[in-house]
Short mmCIF file of C-alpha atoms in Angstrom, two decimals:
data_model
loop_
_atom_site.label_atom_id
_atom_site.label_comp_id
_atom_site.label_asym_id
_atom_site.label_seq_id
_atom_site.Cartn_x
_atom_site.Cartn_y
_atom_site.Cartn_z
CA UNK A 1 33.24 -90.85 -119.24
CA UNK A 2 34.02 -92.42 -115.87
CA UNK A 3 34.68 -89.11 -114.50
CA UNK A 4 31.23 -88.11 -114.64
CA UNK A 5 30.20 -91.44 -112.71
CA UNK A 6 28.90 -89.52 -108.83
CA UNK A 7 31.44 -92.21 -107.12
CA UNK A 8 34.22 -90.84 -108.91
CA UNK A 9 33.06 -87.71 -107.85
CA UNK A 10 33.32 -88.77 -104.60
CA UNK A 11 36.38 -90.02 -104.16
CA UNK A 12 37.72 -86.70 -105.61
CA UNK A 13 35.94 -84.40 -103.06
CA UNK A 14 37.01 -87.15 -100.20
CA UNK A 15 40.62 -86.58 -101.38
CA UNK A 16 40.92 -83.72 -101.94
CA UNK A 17 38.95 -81.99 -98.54
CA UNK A 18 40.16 -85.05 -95.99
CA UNK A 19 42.94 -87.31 -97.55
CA UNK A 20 45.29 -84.86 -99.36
CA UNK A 21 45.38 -82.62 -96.47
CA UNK A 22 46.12 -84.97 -93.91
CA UNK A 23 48.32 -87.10 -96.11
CA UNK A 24 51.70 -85.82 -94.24
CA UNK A 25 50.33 -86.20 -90.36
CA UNK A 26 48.83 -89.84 -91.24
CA UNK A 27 52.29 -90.78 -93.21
CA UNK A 28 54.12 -90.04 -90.02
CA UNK A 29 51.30 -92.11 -87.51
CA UNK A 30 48.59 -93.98 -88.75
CA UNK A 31 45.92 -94.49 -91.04
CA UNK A 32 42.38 -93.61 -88.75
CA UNK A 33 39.24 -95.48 -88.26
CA UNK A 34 37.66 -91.85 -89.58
CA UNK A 35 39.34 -91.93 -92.75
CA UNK A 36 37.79 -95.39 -93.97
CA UNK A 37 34.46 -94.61 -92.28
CA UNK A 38 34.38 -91.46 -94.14
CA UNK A 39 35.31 -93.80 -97.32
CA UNK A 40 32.63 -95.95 -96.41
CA UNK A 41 30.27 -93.06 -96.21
CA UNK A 42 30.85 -91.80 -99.78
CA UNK A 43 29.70 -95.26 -100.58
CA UNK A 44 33.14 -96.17 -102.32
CA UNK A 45 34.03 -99.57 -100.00
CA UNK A 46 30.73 -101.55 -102.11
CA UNK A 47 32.49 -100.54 -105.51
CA UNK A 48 32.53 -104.38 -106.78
CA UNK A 49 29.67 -105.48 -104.20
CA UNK A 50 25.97 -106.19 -105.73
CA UNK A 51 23.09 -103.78 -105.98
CA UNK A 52 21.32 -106.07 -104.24
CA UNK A 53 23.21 -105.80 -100.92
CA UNK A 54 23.77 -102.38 -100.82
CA UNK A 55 27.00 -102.29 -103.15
CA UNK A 56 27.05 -100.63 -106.47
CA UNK A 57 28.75 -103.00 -109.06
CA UNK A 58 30.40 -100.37 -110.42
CA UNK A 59 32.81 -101.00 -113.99
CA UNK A 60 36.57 -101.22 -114.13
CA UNK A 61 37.24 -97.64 -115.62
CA UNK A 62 34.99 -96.23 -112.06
CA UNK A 63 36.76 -98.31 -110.10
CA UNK A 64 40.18 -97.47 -111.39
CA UNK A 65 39.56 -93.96 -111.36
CA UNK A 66 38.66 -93.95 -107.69
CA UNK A 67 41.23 -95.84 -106.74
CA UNK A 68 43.26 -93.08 -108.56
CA UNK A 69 41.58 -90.38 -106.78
CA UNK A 70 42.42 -92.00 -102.86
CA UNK A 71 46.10 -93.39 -103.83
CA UNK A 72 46.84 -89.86 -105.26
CA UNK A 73 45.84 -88.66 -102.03
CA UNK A 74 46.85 -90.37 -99.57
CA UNK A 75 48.58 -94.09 -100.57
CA UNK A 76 48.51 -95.52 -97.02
CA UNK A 77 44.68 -95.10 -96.96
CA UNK A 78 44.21 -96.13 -100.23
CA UNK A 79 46.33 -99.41 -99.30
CA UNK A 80 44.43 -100.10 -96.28
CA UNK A 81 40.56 -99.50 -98.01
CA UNK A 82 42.27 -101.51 -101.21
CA UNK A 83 42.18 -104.58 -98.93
CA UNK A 84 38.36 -104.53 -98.42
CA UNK A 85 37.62 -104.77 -102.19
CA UNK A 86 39.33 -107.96 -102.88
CA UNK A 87 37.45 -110.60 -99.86
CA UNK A 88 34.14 -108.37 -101.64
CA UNK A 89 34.69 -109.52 -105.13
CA UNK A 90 35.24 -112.84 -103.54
CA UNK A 91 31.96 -113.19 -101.67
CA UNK A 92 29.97 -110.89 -104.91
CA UNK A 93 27.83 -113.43 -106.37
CA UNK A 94 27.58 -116.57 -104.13
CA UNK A 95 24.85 -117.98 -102.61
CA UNK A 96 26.70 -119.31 -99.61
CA UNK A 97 26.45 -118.61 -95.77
CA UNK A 98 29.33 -116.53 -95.99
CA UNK A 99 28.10 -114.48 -98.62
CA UNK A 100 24.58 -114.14 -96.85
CA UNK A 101 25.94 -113.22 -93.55
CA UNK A 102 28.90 -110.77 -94.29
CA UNK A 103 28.54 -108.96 -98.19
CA UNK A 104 25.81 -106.66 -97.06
CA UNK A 105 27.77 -105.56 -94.31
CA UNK A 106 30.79 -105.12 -96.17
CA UNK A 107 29.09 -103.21 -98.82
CA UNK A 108 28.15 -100.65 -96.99
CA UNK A 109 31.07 -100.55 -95.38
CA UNK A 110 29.57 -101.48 -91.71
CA UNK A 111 32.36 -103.94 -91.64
CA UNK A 112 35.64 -103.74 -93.36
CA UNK A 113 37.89 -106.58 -93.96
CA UNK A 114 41.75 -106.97 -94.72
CA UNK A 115 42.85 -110.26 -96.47
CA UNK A 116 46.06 -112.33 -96.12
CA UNK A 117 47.23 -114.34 -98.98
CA UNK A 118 50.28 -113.44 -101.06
CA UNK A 119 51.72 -116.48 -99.01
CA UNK A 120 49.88 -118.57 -101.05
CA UNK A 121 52.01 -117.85 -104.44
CA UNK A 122 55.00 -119.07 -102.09
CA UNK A 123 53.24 -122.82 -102.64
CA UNK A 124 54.84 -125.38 -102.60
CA UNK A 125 55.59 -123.89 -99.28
CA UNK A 126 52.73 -123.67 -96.84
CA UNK A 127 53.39 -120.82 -94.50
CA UNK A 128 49.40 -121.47 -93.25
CA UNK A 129 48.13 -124.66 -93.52
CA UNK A 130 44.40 -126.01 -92.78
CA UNK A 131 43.03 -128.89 -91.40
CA UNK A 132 39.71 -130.46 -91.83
CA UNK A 133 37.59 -130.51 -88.50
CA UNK A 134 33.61 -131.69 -88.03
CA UNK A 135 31.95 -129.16 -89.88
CA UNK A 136 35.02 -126.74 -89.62
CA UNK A 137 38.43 -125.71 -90.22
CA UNK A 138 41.66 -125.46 -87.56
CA UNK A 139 44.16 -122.44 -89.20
CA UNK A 140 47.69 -122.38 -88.14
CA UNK A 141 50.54 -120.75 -89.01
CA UNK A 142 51.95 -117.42 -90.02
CA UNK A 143 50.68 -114.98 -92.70
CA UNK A 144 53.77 -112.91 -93.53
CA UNK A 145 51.75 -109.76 -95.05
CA UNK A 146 48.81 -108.67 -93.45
CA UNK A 147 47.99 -104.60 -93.85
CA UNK A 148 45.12 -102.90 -91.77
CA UNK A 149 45.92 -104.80 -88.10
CA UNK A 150 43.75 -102.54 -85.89
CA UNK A 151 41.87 -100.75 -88.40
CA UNK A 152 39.58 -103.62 -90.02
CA UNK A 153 36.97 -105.94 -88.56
CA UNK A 154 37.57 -109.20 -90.47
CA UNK A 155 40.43 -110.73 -91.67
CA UNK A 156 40.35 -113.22 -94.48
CA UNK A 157 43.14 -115.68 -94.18
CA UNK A 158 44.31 -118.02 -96.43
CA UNK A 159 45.39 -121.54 -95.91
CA UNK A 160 46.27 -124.60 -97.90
CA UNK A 161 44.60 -128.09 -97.18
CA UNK A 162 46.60 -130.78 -99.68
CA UNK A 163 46.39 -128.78 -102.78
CA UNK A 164 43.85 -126.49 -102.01
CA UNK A 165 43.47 -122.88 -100.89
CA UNK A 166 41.13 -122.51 -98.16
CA UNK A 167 39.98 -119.09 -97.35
CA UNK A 168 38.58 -118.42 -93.67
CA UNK A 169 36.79 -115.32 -91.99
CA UNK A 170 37.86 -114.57 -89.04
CA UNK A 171 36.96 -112.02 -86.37
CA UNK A 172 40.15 -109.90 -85.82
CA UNK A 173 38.78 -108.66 -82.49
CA UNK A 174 37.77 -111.52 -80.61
CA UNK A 175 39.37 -114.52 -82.29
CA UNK A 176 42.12 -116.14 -79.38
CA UNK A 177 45.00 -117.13 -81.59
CA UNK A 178 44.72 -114.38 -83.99
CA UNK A 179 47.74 -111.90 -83.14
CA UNK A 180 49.88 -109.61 -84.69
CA UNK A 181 53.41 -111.30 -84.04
CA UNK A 182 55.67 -108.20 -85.51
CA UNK A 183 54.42 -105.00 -86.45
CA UNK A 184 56.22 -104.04 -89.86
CA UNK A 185 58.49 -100.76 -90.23
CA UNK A 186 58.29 -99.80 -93.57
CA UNK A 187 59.94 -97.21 -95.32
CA UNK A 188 56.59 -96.09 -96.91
CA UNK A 189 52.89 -96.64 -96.50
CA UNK A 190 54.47 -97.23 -92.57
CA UNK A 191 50.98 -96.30 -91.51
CA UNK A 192 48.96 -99.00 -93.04
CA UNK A 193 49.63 -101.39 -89.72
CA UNK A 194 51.17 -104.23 -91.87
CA UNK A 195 51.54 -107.00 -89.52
CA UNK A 196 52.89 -110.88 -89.70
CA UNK A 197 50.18 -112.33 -88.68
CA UNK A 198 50.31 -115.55 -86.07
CA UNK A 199 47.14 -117.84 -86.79
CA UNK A 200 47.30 -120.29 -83.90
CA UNK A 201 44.47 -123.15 -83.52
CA UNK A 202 41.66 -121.04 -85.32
CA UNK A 203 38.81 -122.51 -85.63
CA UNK A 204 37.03 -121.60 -88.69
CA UNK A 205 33.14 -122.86 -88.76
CA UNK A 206 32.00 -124.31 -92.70
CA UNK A 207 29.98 -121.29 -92.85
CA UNK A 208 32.74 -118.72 -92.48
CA UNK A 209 34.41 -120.13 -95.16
CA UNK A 210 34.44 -117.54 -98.35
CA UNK A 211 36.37 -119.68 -100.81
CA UNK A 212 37.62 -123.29 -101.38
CA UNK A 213 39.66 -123.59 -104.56
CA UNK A 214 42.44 -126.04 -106.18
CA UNK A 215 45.74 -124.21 -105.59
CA UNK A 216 46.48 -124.38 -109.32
CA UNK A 217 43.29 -122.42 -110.64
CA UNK A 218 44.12 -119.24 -107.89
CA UNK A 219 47.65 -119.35 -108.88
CA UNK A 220 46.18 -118.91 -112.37
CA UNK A 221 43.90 -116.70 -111.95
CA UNK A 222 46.69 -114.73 -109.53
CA UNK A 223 49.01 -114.59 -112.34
CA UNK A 224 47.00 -112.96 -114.74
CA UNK A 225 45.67 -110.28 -112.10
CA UNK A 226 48.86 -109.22 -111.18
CA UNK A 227 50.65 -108.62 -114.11
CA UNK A 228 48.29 -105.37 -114.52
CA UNK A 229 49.42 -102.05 -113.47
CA UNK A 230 47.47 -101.24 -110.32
CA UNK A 231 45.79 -98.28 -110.68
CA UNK A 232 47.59 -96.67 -107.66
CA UNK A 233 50.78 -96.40 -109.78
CA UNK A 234 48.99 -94.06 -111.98
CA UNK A 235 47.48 -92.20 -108.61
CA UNK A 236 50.23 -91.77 -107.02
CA UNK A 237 52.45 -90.39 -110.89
CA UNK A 238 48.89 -88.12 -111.53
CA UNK A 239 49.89 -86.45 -108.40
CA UNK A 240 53.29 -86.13 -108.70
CA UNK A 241 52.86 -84.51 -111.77
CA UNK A 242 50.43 -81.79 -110.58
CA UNK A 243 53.66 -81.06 -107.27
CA UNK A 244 56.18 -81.00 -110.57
CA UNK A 245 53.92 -78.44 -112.17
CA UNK A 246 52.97 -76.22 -109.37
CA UNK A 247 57.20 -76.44 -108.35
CA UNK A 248 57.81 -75.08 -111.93
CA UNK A 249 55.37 -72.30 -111.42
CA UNK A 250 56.13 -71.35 -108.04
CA UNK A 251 60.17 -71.22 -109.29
CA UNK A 252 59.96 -70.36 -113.07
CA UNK A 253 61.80 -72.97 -114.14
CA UNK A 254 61.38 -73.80 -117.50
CA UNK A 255 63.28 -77.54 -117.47
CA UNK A 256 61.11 -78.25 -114.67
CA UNK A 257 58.29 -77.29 -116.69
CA UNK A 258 59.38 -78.82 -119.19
CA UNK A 259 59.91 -82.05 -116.98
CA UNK A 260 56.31 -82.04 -116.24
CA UNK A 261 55.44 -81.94 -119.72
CA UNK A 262 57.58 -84.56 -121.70
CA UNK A 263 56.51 -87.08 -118.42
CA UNK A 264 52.80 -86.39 -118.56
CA UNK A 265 52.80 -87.15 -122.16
CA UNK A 266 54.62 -90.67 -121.78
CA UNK A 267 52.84 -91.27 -118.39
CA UNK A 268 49.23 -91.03 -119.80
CA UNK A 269 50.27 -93.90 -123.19
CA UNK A 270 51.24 -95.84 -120.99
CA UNK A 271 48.53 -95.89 -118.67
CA UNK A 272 46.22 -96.06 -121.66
CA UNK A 273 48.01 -99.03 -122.72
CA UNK A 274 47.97 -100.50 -119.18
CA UNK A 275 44.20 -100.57 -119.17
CA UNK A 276 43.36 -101.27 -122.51
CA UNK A 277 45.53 -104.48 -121.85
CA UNK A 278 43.44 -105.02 -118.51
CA UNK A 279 40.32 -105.51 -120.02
CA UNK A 280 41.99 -107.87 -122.63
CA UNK A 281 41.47 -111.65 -122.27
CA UNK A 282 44.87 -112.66 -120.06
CA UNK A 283 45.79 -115.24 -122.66
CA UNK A 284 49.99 -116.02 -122.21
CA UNK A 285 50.97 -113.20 -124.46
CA UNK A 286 48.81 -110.86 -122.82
CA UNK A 287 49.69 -111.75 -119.75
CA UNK A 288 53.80 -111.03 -120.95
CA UNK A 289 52.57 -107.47 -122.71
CA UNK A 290 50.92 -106.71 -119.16
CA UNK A 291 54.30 -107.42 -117.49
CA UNK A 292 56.44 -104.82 -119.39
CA UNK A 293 53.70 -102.33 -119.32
CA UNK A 294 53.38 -102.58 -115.94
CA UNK A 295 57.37 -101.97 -115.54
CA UNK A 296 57.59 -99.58 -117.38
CA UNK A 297 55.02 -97.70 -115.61
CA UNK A 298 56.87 -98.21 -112.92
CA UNK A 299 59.98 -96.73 -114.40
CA UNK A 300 58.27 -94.12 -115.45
CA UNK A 301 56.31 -93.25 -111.83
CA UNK A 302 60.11 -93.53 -110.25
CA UNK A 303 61.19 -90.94 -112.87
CA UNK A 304 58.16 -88.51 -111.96
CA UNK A 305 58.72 -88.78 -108.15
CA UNK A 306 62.62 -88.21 -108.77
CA UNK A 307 61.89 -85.16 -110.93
CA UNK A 308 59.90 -83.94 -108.16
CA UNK A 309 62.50 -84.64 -105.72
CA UNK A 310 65.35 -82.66 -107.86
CA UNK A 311 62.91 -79.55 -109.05
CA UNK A 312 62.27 -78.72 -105.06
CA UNK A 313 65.58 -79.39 -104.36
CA UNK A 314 66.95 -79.71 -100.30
CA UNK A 315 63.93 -78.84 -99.16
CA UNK A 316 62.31 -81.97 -100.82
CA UNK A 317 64.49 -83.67 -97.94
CA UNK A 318 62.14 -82.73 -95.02
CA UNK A 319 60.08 -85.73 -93.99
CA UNK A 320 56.98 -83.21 -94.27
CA UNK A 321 57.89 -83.03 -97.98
CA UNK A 322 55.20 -84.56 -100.28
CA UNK A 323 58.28 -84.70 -103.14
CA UNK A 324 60.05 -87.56 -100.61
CA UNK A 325 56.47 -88.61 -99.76
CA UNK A 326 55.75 -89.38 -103.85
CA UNK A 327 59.36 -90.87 -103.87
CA UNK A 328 59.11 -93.78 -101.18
CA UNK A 329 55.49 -94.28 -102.33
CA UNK A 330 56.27 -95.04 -105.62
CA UNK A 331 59.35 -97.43 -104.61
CA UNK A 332 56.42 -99.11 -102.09
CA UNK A 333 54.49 -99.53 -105.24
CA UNK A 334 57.73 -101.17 -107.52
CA UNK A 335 57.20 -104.45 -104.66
CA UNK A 336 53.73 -104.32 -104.23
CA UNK A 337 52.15 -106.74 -105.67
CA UNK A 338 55.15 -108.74 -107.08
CA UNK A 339 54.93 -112.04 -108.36
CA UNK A 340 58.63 -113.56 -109.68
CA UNK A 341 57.06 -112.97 -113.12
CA UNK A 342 56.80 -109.20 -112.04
CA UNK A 343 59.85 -108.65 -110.18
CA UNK A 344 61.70 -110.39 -113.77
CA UNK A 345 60.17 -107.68 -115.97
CA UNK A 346 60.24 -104.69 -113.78
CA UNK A 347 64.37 -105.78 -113.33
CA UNK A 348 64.63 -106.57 -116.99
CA UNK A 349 63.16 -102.97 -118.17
CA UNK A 350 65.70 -101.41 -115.62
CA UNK A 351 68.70 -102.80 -117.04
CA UNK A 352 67.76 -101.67 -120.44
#
């Protein structure tokens, strides 16, 4: 079972003795330094890195269920440390400069790097562009998304050369014409430091380069990632469920308790199906089965958060609250992530 697995473990102590308890003070400020450093610590930021560099190449039920465990917690964290994971899978198994320099570092978590790149599935449109120096790259533009400004070391940026996607590593500490342009106020996960990101005559050398690939294949391969059900939606509903129970034992109220019952049920088939569908091949049709499961996990986390909301009644108002908390979290999660493709099934399955 992937519970027994001593990361999952882990993540579970981490969240429940420093994330949970600090959830409400860090949704109100910002995520700290000390909360991925203690991450990094409990050796959870090398999840998909090699054994070989320090990382622990961990399965996908381990790394779902951690991911779980920190969303559950605290989302905002979870968010900022779920940025780290995806430059790591990138750089996990090349033999390149990049890879040489930088993966050990990441996988222990001495460095910690954000990525921007859901521009990219706005091609034809090139919001950051790249241009072919001697033996390096010149990035310019504007990433629109970029989440961790402050908090992580390296930033991955992505930028299209003809029909390519170039991705660049860039220090976000000493790199002139890196700068946040507009810090974003968000309605939830406010804390993670999501920036739009101005990339202005960055020089990017060949060997801090972690990916060149045709536009086409990583709009593929983004289409058939996506369309899962990120494990934070089932984090964030796991949670809510345990408020809705302890609210229907600290009232004795049966139809909240009853609430929590008939949604756990349906919340845990279709998180079984969600996964059993991510390990799947992403052929077309199981790329349009991942779609609806994913929205109607989504429905379903939105009808968890708003039982929450209604069995603590006014007081689930107060922006201390964790039933409001749950609430905007889970209408964070309904965009994150969302392809056309996505945004089309979670609207279909609404209107149903």
């Amino acid at each position: 079972m992937s519970g027994e697995h001593p990361l999952v473990d882990a993540a579970r102590r981490l969240a429940a003795e420093v994330l949970e308890p600090n959830a409400a003070q860090v949704d109100t400020t910002a995520v700290p330094r000390s909360h991925l450093e203690a991450i990094a610590r409990a050796g959870l930021l090398g999840l998909a890195a090699p054994r070989d560099v320090g990382g622990a190449d961990v399965g996908a039920a381990v790394f779902r269920e951690v991911a779980e465990a920190l969303a559950g917690a605290d989302a905002a964290t979870w968010f900022v440390q779920a940025q780290h994971h995806s430059p790591v899978r990138m750089l996990a198994g090349q033999r390149s400069a990049a890879a040489e320099r930088y993966l050990p570092k990441l996988a222990t978590g001495e460095l910690v790097a954000g990525i921007a790149f859901s521009h990219l599935r706005r091609f034809p449109q090139r919001p950051v562009t790249a241009t072919r120096e001697k033996h390096a790259w010149r990035f310019n533009g504007v990433a629109p998304w970029y989440t961790g400004w402050g908090l992580n070391d390296l930033a991955f940026i992505a930028a299209l050369h003809d029909d390519e996607a170039v991705f660049g590593i860039v220090d976000t500490r000493r790199t002139a014409g890196l700068q946040a342009k507009t810090k974003l106020q968000t309605a939830a996960l406010n804390a993670a430091q999501t920036v739009v990101l101005s990339v202005d005559d960055v020089f990017v050398d060949d060997s801090d380069v972690a990916l060149v690939q045709p536009i086409q294949e990583w709009l593929a391969t983004d289409r058939a990632t996506s369309s899962n059900a990120n494990s934070a939606i089932f984090g964030v509903g796991r949670s809510a469920l345990r408020l809705l129970e302890e609210a229907a034992t600290t009232r004795d109220e049966p139809a909240a308790r009853k609430a929590a019952a008939c949604l756990g049920e349906r919340f845990s088939a279709v998180r079984a199906r969600a996964y059993a569908l991510a390990d799947e091949e992403p052929s077309d049709g199981v790329i349009d089965q991942r779609l609806a499961v994913r929205a109607e996990a989504l429905e379903t986390l939105m009808t968890i958060t708003t039982a929450l909301v209604a069995a603590n009644s006014g007081p689930a108002m107060s922006v201390t609250s964790p039933a409001q908390r749950k609430a905007r979290e889970a209408l964070f999660l309904v965009v994150q992530a969302q392809t056309a493709a996505a945004r089309d099934a979670t609207l279909e399955r609404l209107a149903r």
